[in-house]
Short mmCIF file of N, CA and C in Angstrom, two decimals:
data_model
loop_
_atom_site.label_atom_id
_atom_site.label_comp_id
_atom_site.label_asym_id
_atom_site.label_seq_id
_atom_site.Cartn_x
_atom_site.Cartn_y
_atom_site.Cartn_z
N PRO A 1 -46.78 34.49 98.64
CA PRO A 1 -47.97 35.29 98.35
C PRO A 1 -49.20 34.74 99.05
N ALA A 2 -50.07 35.64 99.42
CA ALA A 2 -51.29 35.26 100.13
C ALA A 2 -52.25 34.49 99.23
N VAL A 3 -52.92 33.50 99.82
CA VAL A 3 -53.94 32.73 99.13
C VAL A 3 -55.25 32.95 99.86
N TRP A 4 -56.28 33.31 99.13
CA TRP A 4 -57.60 33.49 99.72
C TRP A 4 -58.31 32.15 99.70
N ILE A 5 -58.63 31.61 100.88
CA ILE A 5 -59.35 30.35 100.98
C ILE A 5 -60.82 30.70 101.18
N ALA A 6 -61.66 30.24 100.25
CA ALA A 6 -63.06 30.65 100.26
C ALA A 6 -63.94 29.55 99.68
N THR A 7 -65.23 29.66 99.93
CA THR A 7 -66.18 28.75 99.31
C THR A 7 -66.44 29.22 97.89
N LEU A 8 -67.00 28.35 97.07
CA LEU A 8 -67.35 28.75 95.71
C LEU A 8 -68.35 29.90 95.72
N ASP A 9 -69.25 29.89 96.69
CA ASP A 9 -70.23 30.97 96.79
C ASP A 9 -69.55 32.30 97.10
N GLU A 10 -68.58 32.29 98.00
CA GLU A 10 -67.84 33.52 98.32
C GLU A 10 -67.06 34.04 97.11
N ILE A 11 -66.49 33.13 96.35
CA ILE A 11 -65.75 33.53 95.15
C ILE A 11 -66.70 34.14 94.13
N ALA A 12 -67.86 33.54 93.94
CA ALA A 12 -68.86 34.08 93.00
C ALA A 12 -69.32 35.46 93.45
N GLN A 13 -69.56 35.63 94.76
CA GLN A 13 -69.98 36.93 95.28
C GLN A 13 -68.88 37.97 95.06
N TRP A 14 -67.62 37.57 95.24
CA TRP A 14 -66.50 38.50 95.03
C TRP A 14 -66.47 38.99 93.59
N TRP A 15 -66.57 38.07 92.62
CA TRP A 15 -66.51 38.46 91.21
C TRP A 15 -67.68 39.36 90.84
N GLU A 16 -68.84 39.10 91.42
CA GLU A 16 -70.00 39.94 91.14
C GLU A 16 -69.79 41.35 91.69
N ALA A 17 -69.29 41.44 92.93
CA ALA A 17 -69.04 42.76 93.54
C ALA A 17 -67.90 43.47 92.84
N LYS A 18 -66.85 42.74 92.50
CA LYS A 18 -65.66 43.32 91.85
C LYS A 18 -65.98 43.92 90.48
N ALA A 19 -66.98 43.37 89.83
CA ALA A 19 -67.36 43.87 88.50
C ALA A 19 -67.87 45.31 88.56
N ARG A 20 -68.25 45.77 89.74
CA ARG A 20 -68.75 47.14 89.90
C ARG A 20 -67.65 48.13 90.29
N ASN A 21 -66.41 47.68 90.44
CA ASN A 21 -65.30 48.58 90.78
C ASN A 21 -65.11 49.61 89.68
N ARG A 22 -64.89 50.86 90.07
CA ARG A 22 -64.68 51.95 89.11
C ARG A 22 -63.57 52.85 89.61
N ALA A 23 -62.89 53.48 88.66
CA ALA A 23 -61.85 54.47 88.98
C ALA A 23 -62.09 55.71 88.14
N GLN A 24 -61.72 56.84 88.72
CA GLN A 24 -61.84 58.11 88.00
C GLN A 24 -60.48 58.81 88.05
N PHE A 25 -60.09 59.37 86.90
CA PHE A 25 -58.80 60.05 86.78
C PHE A 25 -59.04 61.52 86.48
N VAL A 26 -58.44 62.40 87.30
CA VAL A 26 -58.57 63.84 87.09
C VAL A 26 -57.17 64.42 86.97
N ARG A 27 -56.92 65.10 85.84
CA ARG A 27 -55.60 65.70 85.62
C ARG A 27 -55.40 66.88 86.57
N GLU A 28 -54.21 66.90 87.18
CA GLU A 28 -53.80 68.00 88.05
C GLU A 28 -52.37 68.36 87.66
N GLY A 29 -52.22 69.23 86.67
CA GLY A 29 -50.89 69.60 86.17
C GLY A 29 -50.26 68.42 85.45
N ASP A 30 -49.08 68.01 85.92
CA ASP A 30 -48.38 66.85 85.34
C ASP A 30 -48.64 65.58 86.14
N ALA A 31 -49.81 65.49 86.74
CA ALA A 31 -50.16 64.31 87.53
C ALA A 31 -51.65 64.01 87.35
N PHE A 32 -52.05 62.85 87.82
CA PHE A 32 -53.46 62.47 87.81
C PHE A 32 -53.87 62.09 89.22
N ARG A 33 -54.98 62.67 89.67
CA ARG A 33 -55.58 62.26 90.93
C ARG A 33 -56.51 61.10 90.61
N VAL A 34 -56.33 60.00 91.33
CA VAL A 34 -57.12 58.79 91.10
C VAL A 34 -58.03 58.58 92.30
N THR A 35 -59.32 58.48 92.04
CA THR A 35 -60.27 58.13 93.09
C THR A 35 -60.99 56.86 92.64
N VAL A 36 -61.29 56.01 93.61
CA VAL A 36 -61.92 54.74 93.27
C VAL A 36 -63.20 54.54 94.07
N ASP A 37 -64.10 53.82 93.45
CA ASP A 37 -65.31 53.34 94.10
C ASP A 37 -65.24 51.83 93.96
N ALA A 38 -64.86 51.15 95.04
CA ALA A 38 -64.59 49.72 94.94
C ALA A 38 -65.25 48.97 96.10
N CYS A 39 -65.50 47.70 95.86
CA CYS A 39 -66.13 46.86 96.88
C CYS A 39 -65.14 46.63 98.04
N PRO A 40 -65.67 46.33 99.23
CA PRO A 40 -64.80 46.08 100.38
C PRO A 40 -63.82 44.94 100.08
N GLY A 41 -62.58 45.13 100.52
CA GLY A 41 -61.55 44.12 100.32
C GLY A 41 -60.72 44.32 99.07
N THR A 42 -61.14 45.24 98.20
CA THR A 42 -60.40 45.49 96.96
C THR A 42 -59.06 46.14 97.27
N THR A 43 -58.02 45.66 96.63
CA THR A 43 -56.70 46.25 96.75
C THR A 43 -56.40 47.04 95.48
N LEU A 44 -56.00 48.27 95.65
CA LEU A 44 -55.58 49.10 94.53
C LEU A 44 -54.08 48.91 94.35
N MET A 45 -53.66 48.69 93.11
CA MET A 45 -52.25 48.44 92.83
C MET A 45 -51.68 49.53 91.94
N LEU A 46 -50.46 49.97 92.24
CA LEU A 46 -49.72 50.88 91.37
C LEU A 46 -48.63 50.05 90.70
N CYS A 47 -48.72 49.94 89.38
CA CYS A 47 -47.77 49.13 88.61
C CYS A 47 -46.78 50.07 87.92
N ARG A 48 -45.51 49.73 88.04
CA ARG A 48 -44.46 50.53 87.40
C ARG A 48 -43.26 49.63 87.14
N ASN A 49 -42.81 49.61 85.90
CA ASN A 49 -41.64 48.82 85.51
C ASN A 49 -41.76 47.35 85.91
N GLY A 50 -42.93 46.78 85.75
CA GLY A 50 -43.14 45.36 86.04
C GLY A 50 -43.34 45.03 87.50
N MET A 51 -43.34 46.03 88.37
CA MET A 51 -43.53 45.81 89.80
C MET A 51 -44.89 46.35 90.22
N GLU A 52 -45.57 45.64 91.12
CA GLU A 52 -46.86 46.09 91.64
C GLU A 52 -46.72 46.43 93.11
N THR A 53 -47.22 47.61 93.48
CA THR A 53 -47.20 48.06 94.86
C THR A 53 -48.63 48.27 95.32
N PRO A 54 -49.06 47.59 96.41
CA PRO A 54 -50.42 47.82 96.90
C PRO A 54 -50.55 49.21 97.52
N ILE A 55 -51.68 49.83 97.29
CA ILE A 55 -51.98 51.16 97.82
C ILE A 55 -53.11 51.01 98.83
N ASP A 56 -52.90 51.48 100.06
CA ASP A 56 -53.91 51.32 101.10
C ASP A 56 -55.00 52.38 101.05
N ALA A 57 -54.70 53.53 100.50
CA ALA A 57 -55.67 54.63 100.48
C ALA A 57 -56.73 54.40 99.41
N PRO A 58 -57.91 55.02 99.57
CA PRO A 58 -58.96 54.88 98.56
C PRO A 58 -58.67 55.69 97.29
N GLY A 59 -57.58 56.40 97.29
CA GLY A 59 -57.18 57.18 96.12
C GLY A 59 -55.72 57.56 96.24
N LEU A 60 -55.18 58.11 95.17
CA LEU A 60 -53.79 58.51 95.17
C LEU A 60 -53.55 59.49 94.05
N THR A 61 -52.38 60.11 94.05
CA THR A 61 -51.95 60.98 92.95
C THR A 61 -50.77 60.31 92.27
N VAL A 62 -50.88 60.17 90.95
CA VAL A 62 -49.83 59.52 90.16
C VAL A 62 -49.11 60.59 89.36
N ASP A 63 -47.80 60.72 89.59
CA ASP A 63 -47.00 61.70 88.86
C ASP A 63 -46.73 61.17 87.45
N SER A 64 -47.52 61.62 86.51
CA SER A 64 -47.38 61.17 85.13
C SER A 64 -48.23 62.06 84.23
N ARG A 65 -47.75 62.30 83.01
CA ARG A 65 -48.55 63.05 82.04
C ARG A 65 -49.56 62.15 81.35
N TYR A 66 -49.46 60.84 81.60
CA TYR A 66 -50.32 59.86 80.94
C TYR A 66 -51.37 59.32 81.90
N ARG A 67 -52.59 59.12 81.39
CA ARG A 67 -53.64 58.53 82.22
C ARG A 67 -53.16 57.16 82.69
N PRO A 68 -53.15 56.90 83.99
CA PRO A 68 -52.57 55.66 84.50
C PRO A 68 -53.50 54.45 84.36
N CYS A 69 -53.94 54.22 83.12
CA CYS A 69 -54.83 53.10 82.84
C CYS A 69 -54.54 52.59 81.43
N VAL A 70 -55.29 51.59 81.02
CA VAL A 70 -55.12 50.98 79.70
C VAL A 70 -56.13 51.60 78.74
N GLY A 71 -55.65 52.05 77.60
CA GLY A 71 -56.52 52.57 76.55
C GLY A 71 -56.66 51.56 75.43
N VAL A 72 -57.84 51.53 74.81
CA VAL A 72 -58.08 50.68 73.64
C VAL A 72 -58.84 51.48 72.60
N ALA A 73 -58.74 51.05 71.36
CA ALA A 73 -59.44 51.73 70.26
C ALA A 73 -60.95 51.54 70.38
N PRO A 74 -61.73 52.51 69.87
CA PRO A 74 -63.19 52.46 70.00
C PRO A 74 -63.86 51.21 69.43
N ALA A 75 -63.33 50.61 68.40
CA ALA A 75 -63.98 49.44 67.79
C ALA A 75 -63.52 48.12 68.43
N SER A 76 -62.87 48.18 69.58
CA SER A 76 -62.37 46.97 70.22
C SER A 76 -63.50 46.04 70.64
N HIS A 77 -63.22 44.75 70.63
CA HIS A 77 -64.19 43.72 70.99
C HIS A 77 -64.57 43.88 72.47
N ARG A 78 -65.86 43.93 72.74
CA ARG A 78 -66.34 44.13 74.12
C ARG A 78 -65.89 43.01 75.05
N ASP A 79 -65.84 41.78 74.53
CA ASP A 79 -65.41 40.66 75.37
C ASP A 79 -63.94 40.76 75.75
N ALA A 80 -63.10 41.27 74.86
CA ALA A 80 -61.68 41.46 75.18
C ALA A 80 -61.53 42.50 76.29
N ILE A 81 -62.31 43.57 76.20
CA ILE A 81 -62.29 44.60 77.24
C ILE A 81 -62.76 44.00 78.56
N ALA A 82 -63.81 43.19 78.53
CA ALA A 82 -64.35 42.55 79.74
C ALA A 82 -63.32 41.62 80.38
N ILE A 83 -62.59 40.88 79.57
CA ILE A 83 -61.57 39.97 80.11
C ILE A 83 -60.47 40.76 80.82
N LEU A 84 -59.99 41.82 80.20
CA LEU A 84 -58.95 42.64 80.83
C LEU A 84 -59.47 43.29 82.11
N THR A 85 -60.72 43.71 82.09
CA THR A 85 -61.34 44.30 83.28
C THR A 85 -61.44 43.26 84.39
N ASP A 86 -61.83 42.04 84.06
CA ASP A 86 -61.89 40.96 85.05
C ASP A 86 -60.53 40.71 85.68
N LEU A 87 -59.48 40.91 84.92
CA LEU A 87 -58.12 40.72 85.43
C LEU A 87 -57.66 41.89 86.31
N GLY A 88 -58.51 42.92 86.43
CA GLY A 88 -58.20 44.05 87.31
C GLY A 88 -57.75 45.30 86.60
N TYR A 89 -57.53 45.24 85.30
CA TYR A 89 -57.08 46.42 84.57
C TYR A 89 -58.23 47.42 84.42
N ILE A 90 -57.90 48.68 84.52
CA ILE A 90 -58.88 49.75 84.30
C ILE A 90 -58.73 50.13 82.84
N VAL A 91 -59.76 49.85 82.06
CA VAL A 91 -59.70 50.01 80.60
C VAL A 91 -60.63 51.13 80.18
N GLU A 92 -60.09 52.05 79.37
CA GLU A 92 -60.89 53.13 78.79
C GLU A 92 -60.80 53.06 77.28
N VAL A 93 -61.89 53.40 76.63
CA VAL A 93 -61.91 53.45 75.17
C VAL A 93 -61.54 54.86 74.76
N GLY A 94 -60.51 54.99 73.91
CA GLY A 94 -60.07 56.30 73.48
C GLY A 94 -59.28 56.24 72.18
N GLU A 95 -59.47 57.24 71.35
CA GLU A 95 -58.78 57.33 70.05
C GLU A 95 -57.29 57.60 70.21
N ARG A 96 -56.95 58.54 71.09
CA ARG A 96 -55.56 59.01 71.19
C ARG A 96 -54.71 58.02 71.97
N SER A 97 -53.75 57.44 71.28
CA SER A 97 -52.90 56.46 71.94
C SER A 97 -51.82 57.10 72.80
N ASP A 98 -51.55 58.39 72.59
CA ASP A 98 -50.47 59.04 73.33
C ASP A 98 -50.90 59.54 74.70
N GLY A 99 -52.16 59.41 75.07
CA GLY A 99 -52.63 59.95 76.34
C GLY A 99 -52.70 58.93 77.46
N TYR A 100 -52.36 57.66 77.19
CA TYR A 100 -52.51 56.59 78.17
C TYR A 100 -51.17 56.00 78.57
N ALA A 101 -51.11 55.42 79.76
CA ALA A 101 -49.91 54.71 80.18
C ALA A 101 -49.62 53.58 79.20
N VAL A 102 -50.68 52.91 78.76
CA VAL A 102 -50.58 51.85 77.75
C VAL A 102 -51.80 51.98 76.84
N HIS A 103 -51.57 51.97 75.53
CA HIS A 103 -52.69 51.93 74.58
C HIS A 103 -52.50 50.69 73.72
N LEU A 104 -53.46 49.78 73.78
CA LEU A 104 -53.35 48.50 73.08
C LEU A 104 -53.85 48.54 71.65
N GLY A 105 -54.41 49.68 71.24
CA GLY A 105 -54.96 49.76 69.89
C GLY A 105 -56.26 48.99 69.79
N LEU A 106 -56.49 48.40 68.63
CA LEU A 106 -57.73 47.67 68.38
C LEU A 106 -57.61 46.24 68.91
N LEU A 107 -58.47 45.89 69.84
CA LEU A 107 -58.54 44.51 70.34
C LEU A 107 -59.67 43.83 69.59
N ASP A 108 -59.32 43.00 68.62
CA ASP A 108 -60.37 42.37 67.81
C ASP A 108 -60.46 40.86 68.03
N ARG A 109 -59.63 40.34 68.96
CA ARG A 109 -59.67 38.91 69.26
C ARG A 109 -59.77 38.69 70.76
N THR A 110 -60.39 37.57 71.14
CA THR A 110 -60.56 37.28 72.57
C THR A 110 -59.92 35.95 72.97
N ASP A 111 -59.16 35.34 72.08
CA ASP A 111 -58.55 34.05 72.41
C ASP A 111 -57.40 34.25 73.40
N TYR A 112 -56.97 33.15 73.97
CA TYR A 112 -55.94 33.18 75.00
C TYR A 112 -54.68 33.91 74.54
N ASN A 113 -54.20 33.59 73.34
CA ASN A 113 -52.96 34.20 72.85
C ASN A 113 -53.08 35.72 72.71
N ALA A 114 -54.23 36.19 72.25
CA ALA A 114 -54.43 37.64 72.09
C ALA A 114 -54.43 38.34 73.45
N ILE A 115 -55.12 37.75 74.42
CA ILE A 115 -55.17 38.36 75.76
C ILE A 115 -53.79 38.29 76.41
N ALA A 116 -53.09 37.16 76.26
CA ALA A 116 -51.74 37.03 76.82
C ALA A 116 -50.80 38.07 76.21
N ALA A 117 -50.92 38.31 74.92
CA ALA A 117 -50.08 39.33 74.26
C ALA A 117 -50.40 40.71 74.81
N SER A 118 -51.67 41.00 75.03
CA SER A 118 -52.06 42.30 75.62
C SER A 118 -51.48 42.45 77.01
N ARG A 119 -51.53 41.39 77.80
CA ARG A 119 -50.98 41.44 79.15
C ARG A 119 -49.48 41.67 79.13
N ARG A 120 -48.78 41.07 78.18
CA ARG A 120 -47.33 41.30 78.07
C ARG A 120 -47.03 42.76 77.77
N VAL A 121 -47.79 43.36 76.86
CA VAL A 121 -47.59 44.77 76.54
C VAL A 121 -47.82 45.63 77.78
N ILE A 122 -48.88 45.32 78.52
CA ILE A 122 -49.18 46.08 79.74
C ILE A 122 -48.05 45.90 80.76
N ASP A 123 -47.63 44.67 80.98
CA ASP A 123 -46.60 44.38 81.98
C ASP A 123 -45.25 45.00 81.63
N GLU A 124 -44.98 45.19 80.35
CA GLU A 124 -43.70 45.75 79.92
C GLU A 124 -43.68 47.28 79.91
N SER A 125 -44.80 47.89 80.21
CA SER A 125 -44.87 49.35 80.20
C SER A 125 -44.01 49.94 81.32
N THR A 126 -43.33 51.03 81.02
CA THR A 126 -42.53 51.73 82.02
C THR A 126 -43.30 52.87 82.66
N ARG A 127 -44.47 53.18 82.12
CA ARG A 127 -45.29 54.26 82.67
C ARG A 127 -46.15 53.73 83.82
N PRO A 128 -46.40 54.57 84.83
CA PRO A 128 -47.21 54.12 85.96
C PRO A 128 -48.64 53.79 85.53
N LEU A 129 -49.17 52.73 86.11
CA LEU A 129 -50.49 52.22 85.78
C LEU A 129 -51.19 51.82 87.07
N VAL A 130 -52.46 52.14 87.19
CA VAL A 130 -53.24 51.76 88.36
C VAL A 130 -54.19 50.64 87.95
N ARG A 131 -54.31 49.63 88.80
CA ARG A 131 -55.25 48.55 88.54
C ARG A 131 -55.80 48.01 89.85
N PHE A 132 -56.86 47.24 89.75
CA PHE A 132 -57.44 46.60 90.92
C PHE A 132 -56.82 45.21 91.08
N GLY A 133 -56.61 44.80 92.33
CA GLY A 133 -56.14 43.45 92.58
C GLY A 133 -57.20 42.44 92.14
N THR A 134 -56.75 41.27 91.73
CA THR A 134 -57.69 40.26 91.24
C THR A 134 -58.49 39.64 92.38
N TRP A 135 -57.85 39.44 93.52
CA TRP A 135 -58.50 38.78 94.65
C TRP A 135 -58.56 39.73 95.85
N PRO A 136 -59.40 39.46 96.84
CA PRO A 136 -59.54 40.38 97.98
C PRO A 136 -58.29 40.47 98.85
N ARG A 137 -58.15 41.62 99.48
CA ARG A 137 -57.10 41.90 100.45
C ARG A 137 -55.70 41.54 99.97
N GLY A 138 -55.44 41.75 98.68
CA GLY A 138 -54.11 41.57 98.12
C GLY A 138 -53.70 40.14 97.85
N ALA A 139 -54.60 39.19 97.99
CA ALA A 139 -54.25 37.79 97.71
C ALA A 139 -53.86 37.63 96.25
N LYS A 140 -52.92 36.74 96.00
CA LYS A 140 -52.46 36.49 94.63
C LYS A 140 -53.21 35.35 93.96
N SER A 141 -53.92 34.55 94.77
CA SER A 141 -54.70 33.44 94.22
C SER A 141 -55.81 33.08 95.20
N ALA A 142 -56.70 32.20 94.75
CA ALA A 142 -57.80 31.74 95.59
C ALA A 142 -57.85 30.22 95.57
N LEU A 143 -58.32 29.64 96.67
CA LEU A 143 -58.45 28.20 96.77
C LEU A 143 -59.82 27.87 97.32
N SER A 144 -60.50 26.98 96.64
CA SER A 144 -61.78 26.48 97.13
C SER A 144 -61.74 24.97 97.06
N VAL A 145 -62.00 24.34 98.19
CA VAL A 145 -62.03 22.88 98.24
C VAL A 145 -63.48 22.45 98.19
N THR A 146 -63.78 21.62 97.21
CA THR A 146 -65.15 21.14 97.05
C THR A 146 -65.16 19.63 97.19
N GLY A 147 -66.32 19.09 97.41
CA GLY A 147 -66.45 17.64 97.56
C GLY A 147 -67.38 17.05 96.53
N ASP A 148 -67.26 15.76 96.36
CA ASP A 148 -68.12 15.03 95.44
C ASP A 148 -69.16 14.30 96.29
N ILE A 149 -70.37 14.79 96.31
CA ILE A 149 -71.38 14.20 97.18
C ILE A 149 -72.01 12.95 96.58
N ASP A 150 -71.56 12.55 95.38
CA ASP A 150 -72.06 11.31 94.80
C ASP A 150 -71.54 10.09 95.57
N ALA A 151 -70.32 10.16 96.07
CA ALA A 151 -69.73 9.06 96.81
C ALA A 151 -70.09 9.22 98.28
N LEU A 152 -71.16 8.57 98.70
CA LEU A 152 -71.67 8.77 100.05
C LEU A 152 -70.90 7.99 101.10
N THR A 153 -70.24 6.91 100.70
CA THR A 153 -69.43 6.16 101.65
C THR A 153 -68.04 5.98 101.06
N ILE A 154 -67.11 5.59 101.91
CA ILE A 154 -65.75 5.35 101.43
C ILE A 154 -65.74 4.20 100.44
N TRP A 155 -66.63 3.23 100.62
CA TRP A 155 -66.70 2.08 99.71
C TRP A 155 -67.16 2.51 98.33
N ASP A 156 -68.13 3.42 98.28
CA ASP A 156 -68.56 3.95 96.98
C ASP A 156 -67.40 4.67 96.29
N PHE A 157 -66.65 5.40 97.07
CA PHE A 157 -65.52 6.15 96.53
C PHE A 157 -64.46 5.21 95.96
N VAL A 158 -64.10 4.17 96.73
CA VAL A 158 -63.10 3.19 96.30
C VAL A 158 -63.60 2.42 95.08
N ALA A 159 -64.88 2.10 95.06
CA ALA A 159 -65.45 1.34 93.94
C ALA A 159 -65.28 2.10 92.63
N ARG A 160 -65.31 3.39 92.66
CA ARG A 160 -65.11 4.18 91.44
C ARG A 160 -63.75 3.93 90.82
N PHE A 161 -62.72 3.85 91.66
CA PHE A 161 -61.36 3.65 91.16
C PHE A 161 -61.13 2.23 90.66
N ARG A 162 -61.89 1.30 91.17
CA ARG A 162 -61.76 -0.09 90.74
C ARG A 162 -62.64 -0.39 89.53
N GLY A 163 -63.45 0.57 89.14
CA GLY A 163 -64.31 0.38 87.98
C GLY A 163 -65.53 -0.46 88.26
N LEU A 164 -65.94 -0.54 89.51
CA LEU A 164 -67.13 -1.34 89.88
C LEU A 164 -68.40 -0.55 89.74
#
């Protein structure tokens, strides 16, 4: 899998731009037309049966009677929705659980276990789901190498390990 090598500043800029990504779903018979407004470098993914396929077009038509996104109950915790959105999921608030590819119900917790459980439910769905890639240009992870400018010489650096 591709790794995006970037500076911390580039990563911060990516997350800021990515937060503005939006998708719109329009029903067309037994399908949904999906159009996106996304920052440059964003990869659109079609998820089905645990597999993700990158989509090169700025939009697509998904053959499904269900909105190809994640639904949550209206009283869901805003931070839980934000976490799922940061992970690339397109989340809509809606009462009807039968209209979505996945409906998680009420998200009232934001701890790791609650979010991990939500992700498992999403990943186990057999209905098609559209989401944004987490990193630019389809990368599966990011790497940023930073330095410690406190150790100005090699001797200062070695002295740290010796406890001097």
